[in-house]
Amino acid sequence: MDCLVNLYAQPLATLAARVEITEATIRVALPPEQHIIKDWVRRHFSEYWVSEVTAAMAHQPPGCLIAVVEGELVGFACYDATARGFFGPTGVAEEQRGKGIGLALLSATLQAMKAQGYAYAIIGGVGPVDFYSKAVGAVPIPDEGEDIYQGLLRLKPAQEAQP
Ligand SMILES: CC(C)(COP(=O)(O)OP(=O)(O)OC[C@H]1O[C@@H](n2cnc3c(N)ncnc32)[C@H](O)[C@@H]1OP(=O)(O)O)[C@@H](O)C(=O)NCCC(=O)NCCS
């Protein structure tokens, strides 16, 4: 399911104030470090998300933001990857979850989209809807199963790389 976020509504401003004290440094990823990011995303998440990072890193400014703690990559978030105006994918290392890093990445990435001229962001193929509805007032977009991901090619289970 996709969800819609109004980038001019109060929840995004409220979130920006709330995430100010995150211990992670949130910044735009640089092209020379993309092999490190992709390797990390492959180990923690999936080859599909590596492909989306590749698309997000193929434009300027790069559409991938990262979270760094003590020089280590701990999370990432993309926009304009699968489609223009789309937020995602995003992920935080399991041992770093629950510390506000996912929200800080979400806030910084949506602010970057707003700065690029978007008035709304679409969270593509949402997993945790509650995370986005609570954080930025995201609302589900009715789609009857007809969305950009329909018919997406997928590896057979035996072809999936073992993490
Ligand atoms: C979703 C994800 C990025 C959140 O990162 P995180 O750093 O743990 O999130 P935060 O600590 O910033 O979250 C803080 C708030 O979000 C809520 N939250 C976190 N994960 C949630 C989830 N999966 N569902 C609902 N709420 C969630 C927390 O309860 C917390 O709420 P509170 O502030 O009211 O207590 C992380 O759980 C993750 O990497 N998940 C696996 C990948 C994934 O599902 N990505 C999203 C694809 S659309």
mmCIF file of C-alpha atoms and ligand atoms in Angstrom:
data_model
loop_
_atom_site.group_PDB
_atom_site.id
_atom_site.type_symbol
_atom_site.label_atom_id
_atom_site.label_comp_id
_atom_site.label_asym_id
_atom_site.label_seq_id
_atom_site.Cartn_x
_atom_site.Cartn_y
_atom_site.Cartn_z
ATOM 1 C CA MET A 1 0.000 0.000 0.000
ATOM 2 C CA ASP A 2 1.154 3.569 -0.743
ATOM 3 C CA CYS A 3 0.539 6.471 1.656
ATOM 4 C CA LEU A 4 0.389 10.222 1.126
ATOM 5 C CA VAL A 5 2.150 12.817 3.292
ATOM 6 C CA ASN A 6 1.389 16.542 3.200
ATOM 7 C CA LEU A 7 4.764 18.293 3.455
ATOM 8 C CA TYR A 8 3.119 21.600 4.361
ATOM 9 C CA ALA A 9 1.074 20.334 7.301
ATOM 10 C CA GLN A 10 1.958 20.659 10.983
ATOM 11 C CA PRO A 11 3.105 17.053 11.634
ATOM 12 C CA LEU A 12 6.301 17.467 9.586
ATOM 13 C CA ALA A 13 7.230 20.676 11.429
ATOM 14 C CA THR A 14 6.471 18.996 14.760
ATOM 15 C CA LEU A 15 8.605 16.000 13.787
ATOM 16 C CA ALA A 16 11.549 18.238 12.826
ATOM 17 C CA ALA A 17 11.539 19.757 16.322
ATOM 18 C CA ARG A 18 11.197 16.326 17.934
ATOM 19 C CA VAL A 19 14.187 14.704 16.196
ATOM 20 C CA GLU A 20 16.641 17.522 16.882
ATOM 21 C CA ILE A 21 18.390 15.595 19.667
ATOM 22 C CA THR A 22 19.130 12.334 17.830
ATOM 23 C CA GLU A 23 22.631 10.960 18.545
ATOM 24 C CA ALA A 24 23.072 10.015 14.872
ATOM 25 C CA THR A 25 24.402 12.389 12.251
ATOM 26 C CA ILE A 26 21.912 12.511 9.378
ATOM 27 C CA ARG A 27 23.306 13.652 6.043
ATOM 28 C CA VAL A 28 23.056 13.234 2.298
ATOM 29 C CA ALA A 29 25.072 10.244 1.048
ATOM 30 C CA LEU A 30 28.028 11.012 -1.207
ATOM 31 C CA PRO A 31 28.595 9.140 -4.479
ATOM 32 C CA PRO A 32 32.082 7.827 -3.450
ATOM 33 C CA GLU A 33 30.606 5.976 -0.459
ATOM 34 C CA GLN A 34 27.697 4.365 -2.288
ATOM 35 C CA HIS A 35 29.404 0.947 -2.537
ATOM 36 C CA ILE A 36 29.639 0.896 1.269
ATOM 37 C CA ILE A 37 25.978 1.864 1.624
ATOM 38 C CA LYS A 38 24.834 -0.725 -0.906
ATOM 39 C CA ASP A 39 26.840 -3.465 0.766
ATOM 40 C CA TRP A 40 25.306 -2.495 4.129
ATOM 41 C CA VAL A 41 21.776 -2.432 2.695
ATOM 42 C CA ARG A 42 22.371 -5.862 1.098
ATOM 43 C CA ARG A 43 23.524 -7.336 4.434
ATOM 44 C CA HIS A 44 20.732 -5.786 6.504
ATOM 45 C CA PHE A 45 17.823 -5.732 4.050
ATOM 46 C CA SER A 46 17.567 -6.939 0.439
ATOM 47 C CA GLU A 47 18.893 -6.826 -3.095
ATOM 48 C CA TYR A 48 15.694 -4.993 -4.126
ATOM 49 C CA TRP A 49 16.564 -2.158 -1.762
ATOM 50 C CA VAL A 50 20.135 -2.109 -3.111
ATOM 51 C CA SER A 51 18.595 -1.525 -6.554
ATOM 52 C CA GLU A 52 16.526 1.352 -5.194
ATOM 53 C CA VAL A 53 19.595 2.912 -3.515
ATOM 54 C CA THR A 54 21.319 2.710 -6.910
ATOM 55 C CA ALA A 55 18.453 4.664 -8.514
ATOM 56 C CA ALA A 56 18.394 7.226 -5.682
ATOM 57 C CA MET A 57 22.166 7.757 -5.987
ATOM 58 C CA ALA A 58 21.964 8.208 -9.770
ATOM 59 C CA HIS A 59 20.666 11.783 -9.571
ATOM 60 C CA GLN A 60 21.938 15.065 -8.146
ATOM 61 C CA PRO A 61 21.512 15.917 -5.396
ATOM 62 C CA PRO A 62 21.645 12.257 -4.331
ATOM 63 C CA GLY A 63 18.271 10.975 -3.086
ATOM 64 C CA CYS A 64 19.773 8.885 -0.309
ATOM 65 C CA LEU A 65 20.308 10.100 3.236
ATOM 66 C CA ILE A 66 22.278 8.162 5.814
ATOM 67 C CA ALA A 67 22.509 7.977 9.596
ATOM 68 C CA VAL A 68 26.002 7.670 11.070
ATOM 69 C CA VAL A 69 26.945 6.921 14.693
ATOM 70 C CA GLU A 70 30.631 7.008 15.687
ATOM 71 C CA GLY A 71 31.682 6.701 12.062
ATOM 72 C CA GLU A 72 29.446 3.657 11.430
ATOM 73 C CA LEU A 73 26.501 3.535 9.054
ATOM 74 C CA VAL A 74 23.355 2.685 11.060
ATOM 75 C CA GLY A 75 20.497 3.622 8.720
ATOM 76 C CA PHE A 76 19.420 5.053 5.397
ATOM 77 C CA ALA A 77 16.424 6.569 3.634
ATOM 78 C CA CYS A 78 15.815 7.241 -0.057
ATOM 79 C CA TYR A 79 13.563 9.402 -2.191
ATOM 80 C CA ASP A 80 12.988 9.613 -5.956
ATOM 81 C CA ALA A 81 14.129 5.991 -6.277
ATOM 82 C CA THR A 82 11.321 3.834 -7.676
ATOM 83 C CA ALA A 83 9.375 6.887 -8.846
ATOM 84 C CA ARG A 84 9.542 10.668 -8.573
ATOM 85 C CA GLY A 85 7.916 11.910 -5.406
ATOM 86 C CA PHE A 86 8.321 8.567 -3.657
ATOM 87 C CA PHE A 87 9.912 8.253 -0.213
ATOM 88 C CA GLY A 88 11.651 4.957 0.536
ATOM 89 C CA PRO A 89 13.050 2.507 1.107
ATOM 90 C CA THR A 90 14.320 3.228 4.601
ATOM 91 C CA GLY A 91 15.837 1.095 7.313
ATOM 92 C CA VAL A 92 17.760 1.223 10.574
ATOM 93 C CA ALA A 93 20.149 -1.467 11.869
ATOM 94 C CA GLU A 94 18.222 -3.744 14.215
ATOM 95 C CA GLU A 95 20.404 -2.982 17.242
ATOM 96 C CA GLN A 96 19.925 0.779 16.721
ATOM 97 C CA ARG A 97 16.111 0.769 16.480
ATOM 98 C CA GLY A 98 13.902 2.575 18.959
ATOM 99 C CA LYS A 99 16.360 5.473 19.452
ATOM 100 C CA GLY A 100 14.675 7.959 17.139
ATOM 101 C CA ILE A 101 17.014 7.353 14.179
ATOM 102 C CA GLY A 102 14.244 6.181 11.823
ATOM 103 C CA LEU A 103 12.220 9.313 12.625
ATOM 104 C CA ALA A 104 15.274 11.549 12.134
ATOM 105 C CA LEU A 105 15.899 9.979 8.708
ATOM 106 C CA LEU A 106 12.222 10.353 7.794
ATOM 107 C CA SER A 107 12.187 14.007 8.867
ATOM 108 C CA ALA A 108 15.403 14.956 7.027
ATOM 109 C CA THR A 109 14.401 13.093 3.865
ATOM 110 C CA LEU A 110 10.927 14.636 3.695
ATOM 111 C CA GLN A 111 12.499 18.078 4.281
ATOM 112 C CA ALA A 112 14.890 17.372 1.385
ATOM 113 C CA MET A 113 11.924 16.471 -0.825
ATOM 114 C CA LYS A 114 10.149 19.670 0.184
ATOM 115 C CA ALA A 115 13.290 21.660 -0.659
ATOM 116 C CA GLN A 116 13.294 19.968 -4.092
ATOM 117 C CA GLY A 117 9.821 21.397 -4.714
ATOM 118 C CA TYR A 118 7.475 18.616 -3.680
ATOM 119 C CA ALA A 119 4.307 19.557 -1.789
ATOM 120 C CA TYR A 120 3.421 15.938 -1.007
ATOM 121 C CA ALA A 121 5.441 12.762 -0.635
ATOM 122 C CA ILE A 122 4.250 9.263 -1.389
ATOM 123 C CA ILE A 123 5.495 6.531 0.903
ATOM 124 C CA GLY A 124 5.786 3.675 -1.565
ATOM 125 C CA GLY A 125 4.820 0.130 -0.612
ATOM 126 C CA VAL A 126 4.459 0.934 3.078
ATOM 127 C CA GLY A 127 5.194 -1.783 5.612
ATOM 128 C CA PRO A 128 4.637 -0.144 9.018
ATOM 129 C CA VAL A 129 1.689 2.198 8.243
ATOM 130 C CA ASP A 130 1.380 3.177 11.943
ATOM 131 C CA PHE A 131 4.975 4.449 11.960
ATOM 132 C CA TYR A 132 4.187 6.907 9.153
ATOM 133 C CA SER A 133 0.668 7.874 10.259
ATOM 134 C CA LYS A 134 1.859 8.669 13.794
ATOM 135 C CA ALA A 135 5.030 10.462 12.672
ATOM 136 C CA VAL A 136 3.804 12.602 9.768
ATOM 137 C CA GLY A 137 0.046 12.029 9.431
ATOM 138 C CA ALA A 138 0.458 9.739 6.392
ATOM 139 C CA VAL A 139 -2.834 8.477 4.956
ATOM 140 C CA PRO A 140 -3.332 5.366 2.813
ATOM 141 C CA ILE A 141 -3.984 5.914 -0.902
ATOM 142 C CA PRO A 142 -6.786 3.664 -2.191
ATOM 143 C CA ASP A 143 -5.407 1.551 -5.040
ATOM 144 C CA GLU A 144 -7.346 -1.725 -5.388
ATOM 145 C CA GLY A 145 -3.986 -3.468 -5.782
ATOM 146 C CA GLU A 146 -3.173 -1.373 -8.857
ATOM 147 C CA ASP A 147 0.101 0.365 -8.107
ATOM 148 C CA ILE A 148 3.598 0.802 -9.509
ATOM 149 C CA TYR A 149 4.769 -2.454 -7.928
ATOM 150 C CA GLN A 150 2.200 -4.678 -9.627
ATOM 151 C CA GLY A 151 3.962 -7.264 -11.766
ATOM 152 C CA LEU A 152 7.377 -6.477 -10.261
ATOM 153 C CA LEU A 153 9.892 -9.155 -11.212
ATOM 154 C CA ARG A 154 11.003 -11.115 -8.174
ATOM 155 C CA LEU A 155 13.673 -13.718 -7.586
ATOM 156 C CA LYS A 156 12.461 -17.245 -6.899
ATOM 157 C CA PRO A 157 13.099 -18.146 -3.212
ATOM 158 C CA ALA A 158 16.047 -20.388 -4.188
ATOM 159 C CA GLN A 159 17.688 -17.441 -6.014
ATOM 160 C CA GLU A 160 17.490 -15.063 -3.038
ATOM 161 C CA ALA A 161 20.972 -14.277 -1.709
ATOM 162 C CA GLN A 162 21.514 -15.472 1.843
ATOM 163 C CA PRO A 163 22.223 -12.496 4.142
HETATM 164 C C1 LIG B 1 10.677 1.408 10.538
HETATM 165 C C2 LIG B 1 12.086 1.723 11.065
HETATM 166 C C3 LIG B 1 12.875 2.447 9.975
HETATM 167 C C4 LIG B 1 11.933 2.646 12.287
HETATM 168 O O1 LIG B 1 13.242 2.981 12.728
HETATM 169 P P1 LIG B 1 13.562 3.255 14.279
HETATM 170 O O2 LIG B 1 14.878 3.946 14.351
HETATM 171 O O3 LIG B 1 13.384 2.025 15.083
HETATM 172 O O4 LIG B 1 12.376 4.229 14.622
HETATM 173 P P2 LIG B 1 12.354 5.342 15.746
HETATM 174 O O5 LIG B 1 13.095 4.903 16.959
HETATM 175 O O6 LIG B 1 12.775 6.639 15.149
HETATM 176 O O7 LIG B 1 10.781 5.319 15.989
HETATM 177 C C5 LIG B 1 10.218 6.021 16.964
HETATM 178 C C6 LIG B 1 8.707 5.871 16.950
HETATM 179 O O8 LIG B 1 8.178 5.108 15.855
HETATM 180 C C7 LIG B 1 7.483 3.957 16.349
HETATM 181 N N1 LIG B 1 7.794 2.807 15.482
HETATM 182 C C8 LIG B 1 9.020 2.346 15.179
HETATM 183 N N2 LIG B 1 8.925 1.273 14.350
HETATM 184 C C9 LIG B 1 7.600 1.082 14.147
HETATM 185 C C10 LIG B 1 6.865 0.137 13.392
HETATM 186 N N3 LIG B 1 7.487 -0.840 12.697
HETATM 187 N N4 LIG B 1 5.504 0.241 13.393
HETATM 188 C C11 LIG B 1 4.885 1.220 14.098
HETATM 189 N N5 LIG B 1 5.534 2.149 14.838
HETATM 190 C C12 LIG B 1 6.879 2.067 14.859
HETATM 191 C C13 LIG B 1 8.033 3.738 17.732
HETATM 192 O O9 LIG B 1 7.103 3.047 18.530
HETATM 193 C C14 LIG B 1 8.243 5.149 18.194
HETATM 194 O O10 LIG B 1 7.022 5.750 18.561
HETATM 195 P P3 LIG B 1 6.962 6.775 19.790
HETATM 196 O O11 LIG B 1 7.964 7.852 19.490
HETATM 197 O O12 LIG B 1 5.561 7.217 19.798
HETATM 198 O O13 LIG B 1 7.390 5.957 20.986
HETATM 199 C C15 LIG B 1 12.840 0.439 11.538
HETATM 200 O O14 LIG B 1 12.008 -0.248 12.443
HETATM 201 C C16 LIG B 1 13.231 -0.499 10.412
HETATM 202 O O15 LIG B 1 14.339 -0.396 9.849
HETATM 203 N N6 LIG B 1 12.345 -1.453 10.075
HETATM 204 C C17 LIG B 1 12.644 -2.457 9.036
HETATM 205 C C18 LIG B 1 12.588 -1.841 7.659
HETATM 206 C C19 LIG B 1 11.238 -1.221 7.366
HETATM 207 O O16 LIG B 1 10.174 -1.763 7.669
HETATM 208 N N7 LIG B 1 11.297 -0.031 6.731
HETATM 209 C C20 LIG B 1 10.118 0.704 6.326
HETATM 210 C C21 LIG B 1 9.721 0.288 4.945
HETATM 211 S S1 LIG B 1 8.330 1.250 4.348
#
